[in-house]
Structures are given as structure tokens and as C-alpha cells.
CSV table of C-alpha atoms in Angstrom, one decimal:
chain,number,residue,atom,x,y,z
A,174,UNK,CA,-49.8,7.0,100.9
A,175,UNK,CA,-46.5,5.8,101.7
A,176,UNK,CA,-43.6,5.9,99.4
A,177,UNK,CA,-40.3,3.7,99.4
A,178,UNK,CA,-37.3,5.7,98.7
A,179,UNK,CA,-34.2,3.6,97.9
A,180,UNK,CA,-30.7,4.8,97.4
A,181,UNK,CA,-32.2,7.7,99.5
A,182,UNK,CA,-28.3,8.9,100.1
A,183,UNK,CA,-27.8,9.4,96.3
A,184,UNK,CA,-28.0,12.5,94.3
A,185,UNK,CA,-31.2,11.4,93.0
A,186,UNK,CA,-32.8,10.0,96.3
A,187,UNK,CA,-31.7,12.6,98.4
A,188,UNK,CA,-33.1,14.9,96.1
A,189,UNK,CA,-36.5,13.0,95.9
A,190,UNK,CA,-37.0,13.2,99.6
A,191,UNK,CA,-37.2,16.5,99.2
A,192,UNK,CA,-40.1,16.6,96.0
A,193,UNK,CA,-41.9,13.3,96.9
A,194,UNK,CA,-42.5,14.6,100.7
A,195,UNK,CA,-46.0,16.5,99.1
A,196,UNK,CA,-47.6,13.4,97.9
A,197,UNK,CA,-47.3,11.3,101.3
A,198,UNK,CA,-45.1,9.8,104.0
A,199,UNK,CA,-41.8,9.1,102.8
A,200,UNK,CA,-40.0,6.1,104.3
A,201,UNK,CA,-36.0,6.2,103.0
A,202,UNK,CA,-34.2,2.6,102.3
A,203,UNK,CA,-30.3,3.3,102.3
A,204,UNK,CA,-28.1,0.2,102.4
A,205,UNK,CA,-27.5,0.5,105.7
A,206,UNK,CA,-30.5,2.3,107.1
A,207,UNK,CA,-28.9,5.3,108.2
A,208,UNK,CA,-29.9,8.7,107.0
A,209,UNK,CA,-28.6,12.1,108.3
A,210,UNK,CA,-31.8,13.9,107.7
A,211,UNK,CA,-35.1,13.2,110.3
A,212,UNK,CA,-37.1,11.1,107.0
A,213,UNK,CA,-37.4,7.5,108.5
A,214,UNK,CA,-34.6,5.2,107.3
A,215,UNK,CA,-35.2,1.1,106.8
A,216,UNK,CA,-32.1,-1.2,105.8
A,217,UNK,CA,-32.2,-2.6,102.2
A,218,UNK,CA,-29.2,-4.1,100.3
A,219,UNK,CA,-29.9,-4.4,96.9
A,220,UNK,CA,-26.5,-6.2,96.4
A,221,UNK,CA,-28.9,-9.3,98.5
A,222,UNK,CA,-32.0,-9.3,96.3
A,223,UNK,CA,-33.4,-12.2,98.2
A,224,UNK,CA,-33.9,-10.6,101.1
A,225,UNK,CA,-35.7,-7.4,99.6
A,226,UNK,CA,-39.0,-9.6,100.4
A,227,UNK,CA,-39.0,-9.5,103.2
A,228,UNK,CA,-38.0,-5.7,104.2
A,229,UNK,CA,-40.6,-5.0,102.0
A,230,UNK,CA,-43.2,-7.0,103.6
A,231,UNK,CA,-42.4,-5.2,106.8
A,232,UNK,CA,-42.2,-1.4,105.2
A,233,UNK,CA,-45.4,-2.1,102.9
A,234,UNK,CA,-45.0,0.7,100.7
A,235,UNK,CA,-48.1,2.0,98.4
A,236,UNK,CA,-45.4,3.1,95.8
A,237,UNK,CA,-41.4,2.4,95.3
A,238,UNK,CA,-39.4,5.0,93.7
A,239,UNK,CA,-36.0,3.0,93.1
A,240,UNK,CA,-33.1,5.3,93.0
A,241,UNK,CA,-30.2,2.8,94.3
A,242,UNK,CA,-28.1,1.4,91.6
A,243,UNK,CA,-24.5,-0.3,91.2
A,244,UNK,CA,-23.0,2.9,89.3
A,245,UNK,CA,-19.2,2.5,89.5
A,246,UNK,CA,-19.2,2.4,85.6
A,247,UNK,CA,-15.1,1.8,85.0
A,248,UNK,CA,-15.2,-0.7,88.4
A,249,UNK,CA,-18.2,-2.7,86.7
A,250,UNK,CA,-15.7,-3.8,84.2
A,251,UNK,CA,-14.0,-6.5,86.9
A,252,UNK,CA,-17.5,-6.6,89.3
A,253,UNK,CA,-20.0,-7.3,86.7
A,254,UNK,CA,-21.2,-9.9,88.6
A,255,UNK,CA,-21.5,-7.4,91.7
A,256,UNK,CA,-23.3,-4.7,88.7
A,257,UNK,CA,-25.7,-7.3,87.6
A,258,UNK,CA,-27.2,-8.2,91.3
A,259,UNK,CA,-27.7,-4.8,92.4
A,260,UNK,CA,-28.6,-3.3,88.7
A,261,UNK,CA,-30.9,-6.2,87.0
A,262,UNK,CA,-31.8,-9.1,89.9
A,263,UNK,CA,-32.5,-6.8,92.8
A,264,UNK,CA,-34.6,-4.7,90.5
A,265,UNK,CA,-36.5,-8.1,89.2
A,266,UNK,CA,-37.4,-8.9,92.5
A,267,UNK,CA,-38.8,-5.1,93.6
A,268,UNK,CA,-40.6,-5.7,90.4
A,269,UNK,CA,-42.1,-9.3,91.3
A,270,UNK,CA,-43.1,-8.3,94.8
A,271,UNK,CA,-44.6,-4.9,93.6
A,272,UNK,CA,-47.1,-6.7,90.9
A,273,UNK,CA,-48.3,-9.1,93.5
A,274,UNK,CA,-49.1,-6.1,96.1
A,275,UNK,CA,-50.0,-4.3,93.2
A,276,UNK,CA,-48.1,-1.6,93.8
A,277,UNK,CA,-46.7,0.7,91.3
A,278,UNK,CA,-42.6,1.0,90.5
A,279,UNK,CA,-40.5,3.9,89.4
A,280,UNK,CA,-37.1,2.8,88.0
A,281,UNK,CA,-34.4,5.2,86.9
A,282,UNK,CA,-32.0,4.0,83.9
A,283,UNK,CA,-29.3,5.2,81.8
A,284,UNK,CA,-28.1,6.4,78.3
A,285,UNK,CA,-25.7,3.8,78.7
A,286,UNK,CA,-28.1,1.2,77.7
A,287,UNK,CA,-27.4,2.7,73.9
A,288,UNK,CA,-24.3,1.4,72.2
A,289,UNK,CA,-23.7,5.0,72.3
A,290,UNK,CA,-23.8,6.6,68.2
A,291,UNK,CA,-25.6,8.9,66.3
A,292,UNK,CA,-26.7,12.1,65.1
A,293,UNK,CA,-30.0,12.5,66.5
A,294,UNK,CA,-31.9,12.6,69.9
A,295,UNK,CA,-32.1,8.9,70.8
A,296,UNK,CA,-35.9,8.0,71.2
A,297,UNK,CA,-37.4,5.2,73.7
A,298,UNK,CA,-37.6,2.6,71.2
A,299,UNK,CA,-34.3,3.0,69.5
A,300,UNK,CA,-31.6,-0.4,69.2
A,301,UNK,CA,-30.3,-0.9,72.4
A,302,UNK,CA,-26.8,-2.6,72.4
A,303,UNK,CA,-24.4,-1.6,75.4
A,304,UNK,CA,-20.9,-1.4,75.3
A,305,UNK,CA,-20.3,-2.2,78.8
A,306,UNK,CA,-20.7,-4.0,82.1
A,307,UNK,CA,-22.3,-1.0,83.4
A,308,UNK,CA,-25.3,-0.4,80.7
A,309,UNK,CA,-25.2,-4.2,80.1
A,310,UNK,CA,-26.4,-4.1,83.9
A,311,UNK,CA,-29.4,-1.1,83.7
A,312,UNK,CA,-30.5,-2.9,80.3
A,313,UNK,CA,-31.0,-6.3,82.1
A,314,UNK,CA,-32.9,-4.4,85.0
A,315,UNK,CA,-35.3,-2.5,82.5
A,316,UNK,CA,-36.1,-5.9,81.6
A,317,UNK,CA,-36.6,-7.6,84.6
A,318,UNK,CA,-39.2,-5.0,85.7
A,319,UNK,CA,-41.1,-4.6,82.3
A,320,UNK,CA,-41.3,-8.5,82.4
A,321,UNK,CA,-42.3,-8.6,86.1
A,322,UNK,CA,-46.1,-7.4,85.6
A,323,UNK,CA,-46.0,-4.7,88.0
A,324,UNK,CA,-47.2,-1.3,86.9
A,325,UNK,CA,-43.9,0.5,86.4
A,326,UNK,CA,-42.3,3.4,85.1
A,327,UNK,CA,-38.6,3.2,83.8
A,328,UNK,CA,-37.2,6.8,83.1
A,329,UNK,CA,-33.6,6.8,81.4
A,330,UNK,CA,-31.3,10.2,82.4
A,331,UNK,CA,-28.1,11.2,82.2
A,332,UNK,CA,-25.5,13.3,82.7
A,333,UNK,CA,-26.8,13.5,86.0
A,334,UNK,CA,-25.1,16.1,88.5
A,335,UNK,CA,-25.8,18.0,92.4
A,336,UNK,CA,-24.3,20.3,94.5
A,337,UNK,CA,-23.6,17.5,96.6
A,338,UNK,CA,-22.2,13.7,96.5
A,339,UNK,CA,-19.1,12.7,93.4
A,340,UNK,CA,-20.2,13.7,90.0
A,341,UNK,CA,-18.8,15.7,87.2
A,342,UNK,CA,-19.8,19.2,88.6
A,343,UNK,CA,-17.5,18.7,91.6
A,344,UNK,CA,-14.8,17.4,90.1
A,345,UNK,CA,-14.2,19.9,88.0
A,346,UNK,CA,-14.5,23.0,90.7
A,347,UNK,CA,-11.9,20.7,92.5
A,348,UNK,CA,-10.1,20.5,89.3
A,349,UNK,CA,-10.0,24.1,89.0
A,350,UNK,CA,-9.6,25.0,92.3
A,351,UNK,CA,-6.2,23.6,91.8
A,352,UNK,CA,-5.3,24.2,88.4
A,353,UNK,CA,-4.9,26.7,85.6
A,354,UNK,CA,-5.5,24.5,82.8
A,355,UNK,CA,-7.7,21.3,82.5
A,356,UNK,CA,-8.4,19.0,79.4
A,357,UNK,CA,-11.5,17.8,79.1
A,358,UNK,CA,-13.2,15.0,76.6
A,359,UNK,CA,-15.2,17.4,73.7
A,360,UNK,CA,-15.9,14.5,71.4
A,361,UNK,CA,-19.2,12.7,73.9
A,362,UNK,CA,-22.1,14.9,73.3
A,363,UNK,CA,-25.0,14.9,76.2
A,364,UNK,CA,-27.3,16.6,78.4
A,365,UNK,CA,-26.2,17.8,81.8
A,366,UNK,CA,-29.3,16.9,84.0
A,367,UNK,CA,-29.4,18.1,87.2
A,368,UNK,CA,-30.9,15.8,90.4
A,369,UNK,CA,-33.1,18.4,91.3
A,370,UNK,CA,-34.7,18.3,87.8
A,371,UNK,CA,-34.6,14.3,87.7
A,372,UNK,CA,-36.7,14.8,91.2
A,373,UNK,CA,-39.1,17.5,90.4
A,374,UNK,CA,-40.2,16.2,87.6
A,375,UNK,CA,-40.5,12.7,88.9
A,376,UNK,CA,-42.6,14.4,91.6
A,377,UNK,CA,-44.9,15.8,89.0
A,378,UNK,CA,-44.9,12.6,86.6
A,379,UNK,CA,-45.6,10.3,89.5
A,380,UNK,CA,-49.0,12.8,90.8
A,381,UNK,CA,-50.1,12.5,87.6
A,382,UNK,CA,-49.7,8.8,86.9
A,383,UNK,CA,-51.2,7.6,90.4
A,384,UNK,CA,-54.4,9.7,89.6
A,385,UNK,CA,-54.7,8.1,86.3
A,386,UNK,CA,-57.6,5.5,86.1
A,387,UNK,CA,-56.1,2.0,85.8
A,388,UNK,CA,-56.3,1.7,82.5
A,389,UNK,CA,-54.5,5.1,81.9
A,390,UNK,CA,-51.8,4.0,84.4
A,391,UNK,CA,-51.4,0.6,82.3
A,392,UNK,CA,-51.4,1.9,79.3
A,393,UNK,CA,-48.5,4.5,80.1
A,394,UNK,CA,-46.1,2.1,82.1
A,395,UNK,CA,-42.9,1.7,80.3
A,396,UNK,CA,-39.9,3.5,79.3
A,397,UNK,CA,-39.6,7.6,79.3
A,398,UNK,CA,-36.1,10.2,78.7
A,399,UNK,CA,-36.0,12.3,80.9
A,400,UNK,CA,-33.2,14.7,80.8
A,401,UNK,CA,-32.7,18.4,80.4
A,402,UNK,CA,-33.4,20.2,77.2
A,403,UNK,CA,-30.2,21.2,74.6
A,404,UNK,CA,-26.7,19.4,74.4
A,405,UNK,CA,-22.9,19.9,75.1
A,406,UNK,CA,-19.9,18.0,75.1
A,407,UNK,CA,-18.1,17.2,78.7
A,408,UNK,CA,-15.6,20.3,77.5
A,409,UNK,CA,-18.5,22.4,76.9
A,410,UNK,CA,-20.2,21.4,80.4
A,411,UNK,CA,-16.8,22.0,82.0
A,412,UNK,CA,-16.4,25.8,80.6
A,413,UNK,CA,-19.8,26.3,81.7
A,414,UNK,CA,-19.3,25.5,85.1
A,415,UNK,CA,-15.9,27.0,85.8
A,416,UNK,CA,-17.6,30.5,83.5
A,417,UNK,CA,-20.1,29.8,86.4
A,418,UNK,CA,-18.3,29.1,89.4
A,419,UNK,CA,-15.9,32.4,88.8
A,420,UNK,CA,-18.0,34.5,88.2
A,421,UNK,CA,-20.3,33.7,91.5
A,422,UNK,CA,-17.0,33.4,93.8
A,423,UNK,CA,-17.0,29.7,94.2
A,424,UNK,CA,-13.5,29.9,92.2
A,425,UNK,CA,-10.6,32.6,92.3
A,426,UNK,CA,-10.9,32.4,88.4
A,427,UNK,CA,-11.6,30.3,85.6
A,428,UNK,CA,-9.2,27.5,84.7
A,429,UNK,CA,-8.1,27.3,80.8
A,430,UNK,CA,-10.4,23.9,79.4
A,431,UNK,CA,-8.8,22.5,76.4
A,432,UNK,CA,-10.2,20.4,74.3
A,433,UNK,CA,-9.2,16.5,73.9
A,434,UNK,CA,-10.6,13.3,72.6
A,435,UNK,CA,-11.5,10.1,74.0
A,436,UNK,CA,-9.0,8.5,72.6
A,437,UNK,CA,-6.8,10.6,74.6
A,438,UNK,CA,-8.2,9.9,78.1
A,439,UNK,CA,-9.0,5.9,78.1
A,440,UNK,CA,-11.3,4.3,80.5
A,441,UNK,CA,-11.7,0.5,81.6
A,442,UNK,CA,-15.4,0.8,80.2
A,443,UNK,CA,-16.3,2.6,76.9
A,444,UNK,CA,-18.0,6.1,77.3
A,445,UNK,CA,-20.7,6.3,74.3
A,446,UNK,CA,-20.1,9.1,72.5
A,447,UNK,CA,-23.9,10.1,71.8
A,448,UNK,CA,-26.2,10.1,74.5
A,449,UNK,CA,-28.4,12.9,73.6
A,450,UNK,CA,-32.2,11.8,74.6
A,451,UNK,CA,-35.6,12.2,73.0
A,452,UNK,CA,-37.8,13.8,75.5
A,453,UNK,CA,-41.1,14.0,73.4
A,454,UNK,CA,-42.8,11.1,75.0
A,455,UNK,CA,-42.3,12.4,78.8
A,456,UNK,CA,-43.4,15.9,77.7
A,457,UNK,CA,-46.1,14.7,75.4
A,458,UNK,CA,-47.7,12.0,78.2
A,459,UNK,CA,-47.2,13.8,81.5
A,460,UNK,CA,-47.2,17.8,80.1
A,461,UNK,CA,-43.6,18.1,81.6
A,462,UNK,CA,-41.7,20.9,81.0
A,463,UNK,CA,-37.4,20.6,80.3
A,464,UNK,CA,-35.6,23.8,80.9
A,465,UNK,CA,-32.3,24.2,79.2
A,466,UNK,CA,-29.6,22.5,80.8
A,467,UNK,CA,-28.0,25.4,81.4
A,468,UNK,CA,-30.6,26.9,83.6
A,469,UNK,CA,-30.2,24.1,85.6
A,470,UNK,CA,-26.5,24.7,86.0
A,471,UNK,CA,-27.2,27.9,87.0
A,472,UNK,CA,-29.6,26.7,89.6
A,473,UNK,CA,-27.5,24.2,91.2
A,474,UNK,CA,-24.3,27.4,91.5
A,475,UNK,CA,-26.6,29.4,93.2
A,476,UNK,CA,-27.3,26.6,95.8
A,477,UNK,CA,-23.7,26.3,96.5
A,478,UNK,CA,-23.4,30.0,96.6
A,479,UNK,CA,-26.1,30.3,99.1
A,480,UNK,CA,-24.6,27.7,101.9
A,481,UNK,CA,-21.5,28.4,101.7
């Protein structure tokens, strides 16, 4: 079986290429077709959906795990345009060639297509209504795939972190690193979801899925949360880490985090301020298993711990 890795240079790809290699040959799609790791790399720019056809035509996948995505979420504000190719068209037209070579799709989303309030965990078929370019974007490409006919599987995350690439995690031990006080937004509540975990359970959802008869595989396409289990604010994640990071050696010692409000650190796009996820139906359809997100954290410390 060959799988189709996209954004395979992305926290989430380059993650994947690690838990997908079990269940068959792995072929990695980067924009440019480079790849520093031996997995065999094709060229596919998702910013130029029409010409997806015909890389994929040439790669013939049995399965495409789509992990690229336009995710510059303040720049989307002035390159919508840019956001909407890459985020919605492209993955209409993975979608449209996958249901006529009948092969399946996984898709990863975001919170972000929530308009972002609320006091409880936000299930699969809760109002969507995003309140920027960015989750505007991911909505329209959930929709261009489940409208596609291909068998597909859309799972929203977020809060999504590794030891390597720019995300939150590193900011902050750059941040603290440097500083001996940092404020940090405590009024967004969330779940820290590490790539590893986004991958591994992908890994596990995906055996399961492709073994299902095709009724079974029909009848569960459509949209799953997956994220880690528990919440936190972005000040809560940040204590966590730097509590972390100290006391492993990664930092000298950890920073003061204060707490501040959004309305004190303004963005070009709006952050939503709940984007805790309902995990039932991913654990209820596949038997998955969400560890705390904290466990996760701790994970993804000792991995920096042990290269360094």
C-alpha cells in the first residue's frame, strides 16, 4: 500500500512519516520535493491546485494523508486569497481525484473553524462560524472534500506543538531563555496537542478504518476531534513548559509568566477564546485512547532532552 504524505516537512507530516511507515511505503509530497530524511520525496504545490492531477496521476497513491496547509493565521488576514487556494481549492481537488481512483483521504482541520465561545467541549456538529481568514479557509476545505465523494476522514486538532519546527513550545523556551518575566494570554482556553499524538493516533485510526468493510468505511467518513485530553489556557501551557524545561536543564530557570488578556496582546486575526474539543466520537468509533495533555508535554521535553 502506498501512502501520500503531504506537507511531509511540517510538524504533523514529519511526524506521520514516522507512525505511517508500519502500514506501507510511504512516498513524502513537500512543496518542493526535498526532504532531509531518505523517505522518497515528489513535488506538489498546493498553492497550484490544478496541477495536483497530474502529480498524482504519476505518484498513484492507495491512500492520501493531507497534512500541508496555508497556516500563517495573522498573515491570512491580507493573503486570503493565497489561504483559500492552498486551504479549501487544493483540498477540493485531492478530494475529486481521490473519489474517482477511489482512494481514501485523510484531512486535518482546525478549532478555528468555531467562532470560538463557550463553556463546553465543542462537539463535531456544533455551529460553525469563523472569525477569520484563516478558519474561513479550513472551513471551506472541510467542505470541498465532504462534497467531493471520496471516502474521507477530516480530523480537527489544535493547539498543536513538537520539539521541532515554530510553534508555541519553542517560542516560549526562546522566550525564557532570554527573559525573566513573560506575559502570556490566560483568557483562550485549549488543549495542547502534541504532533506525535496527532500522528500516532492517525496511524491507529487509519489501520482501523482501511480494514473496515466498505460499508463501515462509508458510514464512518466525516468529521472527528482529535486532540489531547484536559484544558489550559496559553498562560497555563506556558508555566508548564518552562516548570518543565527547568527542571530537565533545557532552561537555567523558570521565567516569571504573568497573566494577561487578549485584549492586551492584539492580533491581525481574532484568536477564539474556546477551543476546547469533544473527543467522544474518535474514541467511541476507533477505541482511541487521549492521554492528558500534560503527558504529552512531558514526552515531547524528554525528546529534547535526549538529543541535545
Amino acid at each position: 500500500m502506498n501512502i501520500l504524505v503531504t506537507g511531509a516537512r511540517g510538524q504533523v507530516g514529519s511526524a506521520l512519516l514516522t507512525r505511517l511507515a508500519p502500514l506501507g511505503e510511504l512516498v513524502a509530497a513537500t512543496r518542493d520535493g526535498t526532504l532531509d530524511r531518505p523517505t522518497p520525496a515528489i513535488a506538489l504545490d498546493l498553492s497550484e491546485p490544478s496541477s495536483l492531477s497530474t502529480v498524482l496521476d504519476a505518484a498513484r497513491p492507495d491512500v492520501i494523508v493531507n497534512a500541508a496547509a496555508y497556516t500563517a493565521v495573522d498573515k491570512a488576514e491580507s493573503e486570503e486569497a493565497l489561504a483559500q487556494r492552498v486551504n479549501a481549492d487544493a483540498v477540493g481537488a485531492l478530494g475529486r481525484w481521490a473519489a474517482q481512483a477511489g482512494v481514501p483521504v485523510v484531512h486535518y482541520s482546525t478549532d478555528y473553524v468555531f467562532p470560538g465561545v463557550g463553556d463546553r467541549p465543542l462537539r463535531e456538529n456544533d455551529p460553525t462560524g469563523p472569525a477569520g481568514a484563516y478558519g474561513r479557509s479550513k472551513l471551506a476545505g472541510e467542505q470541498a472534500l465532504a462534497t467531493s465523494g471520496a471516502d474521507h476522514l477530516i480530523l480537527r486538532t489544535a493547539w498543536v506543538y513538537d520539539a521541532h519546527g515554530r510553534n508555541f513550545l519553542r517560542t516560549m523556551l526562546r522566550l525564557g531563555s532570554e527573559r525573566e518575566r513573560l506575559t502570556v494570554v490566560d483568557d483562550q482556553h485549549g488543549t495542547p496537542t502534541s504532533a506525535d499524538l496527532i500522528a500516532a493516533t492517525t496511524a491507529h485510526v487509519l489501520r482501523r478504518w482501511l480494514n473496515a468493510d466498505t460499508t463501515t468505511r462509508r458510514a464512518q467518513s466525516g468529521v472527528y476531534h482529535l486532540v489531547a485530553d484536559g484544558q489550559t489556557t496559553w498562560c497555563g501551557f506556558a508555566r508548564a513548559i518552562m516548570e518543565r524545561a527547568a527542571k530537565a536543564g533545557l532552561l537555567d530557570r523558570a521565567p516569571q509568566v504573568e497573566p494577561i488578556t487578549t485584549a492586551d496582546f492584539p492580533t491581525p486575526a481574532k484568536r477564539p477564546a474556546w477551543s476546547v474539543l469533544d473527543t467522544a466520537r474518535i474514541r467511541e468509533t476507533f477505541d482511541v485512547t487521549l492521554p492528558d495533555w500534560r503527558i504529552g508535554l512531558d514526552q515531547v521535553i524528554a525528546d529534547m532532552v535526549s538529543v541535545r
